[in-house]
XYZ file of C-alpha atoms in Angstrom:
200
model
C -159.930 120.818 179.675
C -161.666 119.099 176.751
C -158.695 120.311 174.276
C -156.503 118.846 176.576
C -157.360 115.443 176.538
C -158.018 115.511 173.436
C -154.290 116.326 172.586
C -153.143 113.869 175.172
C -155.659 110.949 173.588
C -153.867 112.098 169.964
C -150.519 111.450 171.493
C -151.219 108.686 172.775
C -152.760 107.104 169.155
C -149.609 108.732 167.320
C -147.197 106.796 170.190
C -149.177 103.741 169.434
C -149.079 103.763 165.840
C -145.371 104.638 165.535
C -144.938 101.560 167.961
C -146.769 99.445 166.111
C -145.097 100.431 162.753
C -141.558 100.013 164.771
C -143.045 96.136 165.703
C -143.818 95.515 162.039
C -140.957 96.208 160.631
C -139.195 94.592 162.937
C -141.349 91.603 162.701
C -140.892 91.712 158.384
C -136.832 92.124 159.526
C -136.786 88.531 161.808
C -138.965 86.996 159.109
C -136.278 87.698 156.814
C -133.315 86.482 158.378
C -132.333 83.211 157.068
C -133.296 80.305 159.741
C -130.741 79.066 162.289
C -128.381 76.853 160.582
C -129.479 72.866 161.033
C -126.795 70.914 163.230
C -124.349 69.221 160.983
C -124.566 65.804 160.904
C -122.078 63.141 159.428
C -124.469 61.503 156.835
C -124.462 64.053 154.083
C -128.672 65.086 153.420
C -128.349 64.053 149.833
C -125.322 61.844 148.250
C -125.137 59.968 145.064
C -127.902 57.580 145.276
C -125.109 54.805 144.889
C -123.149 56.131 147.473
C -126.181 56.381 149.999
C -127.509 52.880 149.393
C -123.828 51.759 149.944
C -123.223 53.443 152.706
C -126.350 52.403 154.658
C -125.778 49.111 153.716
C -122.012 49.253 155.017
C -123.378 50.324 158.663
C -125.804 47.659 158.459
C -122.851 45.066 158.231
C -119.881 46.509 160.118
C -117.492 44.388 158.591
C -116.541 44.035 154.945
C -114.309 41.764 153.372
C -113.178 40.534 150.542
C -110.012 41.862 147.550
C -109.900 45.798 147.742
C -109.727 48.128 144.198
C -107.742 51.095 145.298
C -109.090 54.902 143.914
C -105.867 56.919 145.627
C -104.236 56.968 148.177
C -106.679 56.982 151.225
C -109.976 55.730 149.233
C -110.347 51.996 148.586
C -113.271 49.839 147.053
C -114.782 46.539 148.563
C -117.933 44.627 147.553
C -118.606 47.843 145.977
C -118.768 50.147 148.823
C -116.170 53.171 148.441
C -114.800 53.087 151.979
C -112.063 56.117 153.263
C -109.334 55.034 155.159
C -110.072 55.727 159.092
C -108.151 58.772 160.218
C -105.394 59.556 157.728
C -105.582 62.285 154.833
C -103.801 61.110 151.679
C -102.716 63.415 148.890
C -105.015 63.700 145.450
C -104.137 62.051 142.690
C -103.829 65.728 140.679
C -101.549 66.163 143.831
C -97.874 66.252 144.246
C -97.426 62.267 145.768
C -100.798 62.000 144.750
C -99.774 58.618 142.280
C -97.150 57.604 144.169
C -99.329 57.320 147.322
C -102.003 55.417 144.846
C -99.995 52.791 143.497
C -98.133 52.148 147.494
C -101.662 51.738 148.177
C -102.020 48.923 145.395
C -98.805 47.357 146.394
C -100.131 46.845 149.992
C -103.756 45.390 149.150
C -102.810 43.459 145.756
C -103.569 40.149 145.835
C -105.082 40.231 149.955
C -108.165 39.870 151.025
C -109.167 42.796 153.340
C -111.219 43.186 156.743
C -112.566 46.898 156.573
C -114.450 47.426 160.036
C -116.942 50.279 159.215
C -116.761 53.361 161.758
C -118.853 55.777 160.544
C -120.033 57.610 157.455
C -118.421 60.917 156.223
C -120.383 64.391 154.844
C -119.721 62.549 151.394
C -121.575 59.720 151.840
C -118.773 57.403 152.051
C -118.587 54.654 154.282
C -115.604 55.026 156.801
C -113.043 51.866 157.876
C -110.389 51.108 160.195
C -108.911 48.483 157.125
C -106.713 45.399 158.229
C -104.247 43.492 156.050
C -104.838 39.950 156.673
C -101.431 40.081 158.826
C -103.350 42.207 161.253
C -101.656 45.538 159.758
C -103.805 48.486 159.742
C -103.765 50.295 156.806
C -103.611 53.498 157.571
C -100.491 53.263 159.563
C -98.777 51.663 156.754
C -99.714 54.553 154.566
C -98.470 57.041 157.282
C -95.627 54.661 157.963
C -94.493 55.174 154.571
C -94.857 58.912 154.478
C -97.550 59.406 151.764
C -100.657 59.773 154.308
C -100.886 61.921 157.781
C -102.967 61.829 160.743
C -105.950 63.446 160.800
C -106.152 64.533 164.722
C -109.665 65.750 164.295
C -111.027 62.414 162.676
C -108.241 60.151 164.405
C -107.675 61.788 167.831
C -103.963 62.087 166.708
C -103.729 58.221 166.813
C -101.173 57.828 163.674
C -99.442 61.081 164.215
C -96.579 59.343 166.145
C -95.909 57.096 163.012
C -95.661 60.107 160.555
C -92.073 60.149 159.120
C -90.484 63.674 159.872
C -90.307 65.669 156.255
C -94.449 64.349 155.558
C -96.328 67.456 156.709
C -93.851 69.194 154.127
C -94.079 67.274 151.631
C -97.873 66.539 151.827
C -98.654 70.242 152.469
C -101.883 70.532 150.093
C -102.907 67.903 152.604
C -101.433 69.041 155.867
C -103.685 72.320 154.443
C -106.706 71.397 154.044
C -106.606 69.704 157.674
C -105.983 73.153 158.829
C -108.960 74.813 156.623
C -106.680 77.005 154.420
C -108.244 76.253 151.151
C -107.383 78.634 149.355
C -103.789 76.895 149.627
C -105.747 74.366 147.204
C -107.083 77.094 145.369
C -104.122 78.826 144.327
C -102.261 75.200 144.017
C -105.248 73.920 141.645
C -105.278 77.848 139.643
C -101.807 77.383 138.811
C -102.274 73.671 137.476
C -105.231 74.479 135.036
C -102.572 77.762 133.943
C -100.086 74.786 133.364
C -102.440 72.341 131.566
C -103.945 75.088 129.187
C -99.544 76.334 127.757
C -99.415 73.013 127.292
């Protein structure tokens, strides 16, 4: 009788110990998992120190005004805060339409004094405008108007996507790509250009 619960109180400590050894590792396992990714918010955690103090400034004082200098075709300067055109996606300038969409950009703001109502602040730090031509045109529509910016549903709610001209998803595809989060359409796009640069 004694041998028998002695054999039973042994199983019982080997059952234990192989269940705590099973709880260990599984506790070293859950410590090791990377933490639950943070919710993204809007305000990037850590832009250029310029771009930050800019930025909070610009949603301290909703609306900007004053003569715009023009960076490409969706990205405008004014009283030195870099503001992105509300809701529209413009090519690069190492993009095909990329200048062209620049310098329509110029032609619009040269010479006028803008009214850039801030909306919000993007992952980059940069402040975020609906912009306004002193004739009450909005920016952004011109650009789309024009065919050398498109909507950006996501950002706009598909606001300007009635005023795209028919051929601009094709001919802005780098663009129309990245809305659609094939980047390695940029990849490939951006490959072949440095191929390009380096024959040269």
């Amino acid at each position: 009788m004694t041998e028998l619960f002695f054999a039973v109180v042994l199983l019982a400590g080997v059952a234990l110990i192989r269940h705590a050894k099973k709880e260990a590792r599984r506790a070293v396992r859950r410590a090791m998992r990377p933490s639950a990714p943070r919710p993204h918010y809007k305000v990037a955690p850590k832009p250029s120190s310029f771009k930050e103090k800019t930025a909070r400034e610009a949603l301290e004082k909703p609306i900007l005004r004053g003569g715009a200098y023009v960076v490409d075709g969706d990205t405008i300067v004014i009283q030195k805060t870099q503001i992105r055109l509300f809701g529209v996606d413009a090519p690069e300038m190492n993009h095909p339409y990329g200048k062209k969409a620049k310098w329509a950009l110029v032609a619009l703001c040269k010479g006028q004094s803008l009214r850039a109502e801030v909306t919000d602040v993007d992952a980059h730090g940069r402040t975020v405008a609906r912009c306004y031509l002193p004739d009450g045109r909005d920016l952004s529509a011109e650009m789309v108007k024009q065919g050398l910016a498109i909507d950006w549903p996501k950002f706009s709610g598909g606001l300007y996507r009635p005023m795209e001209v028919p051929d601009a998803r094709k001919k802005l595809w780098l663009a129309d790509a990245r809305q659609k989060g094939r980047m390695h359409v940029w990849e490939q796009f951006e490959a072949k250009q440095t191929v390009h640069k380096e024959s040269e």
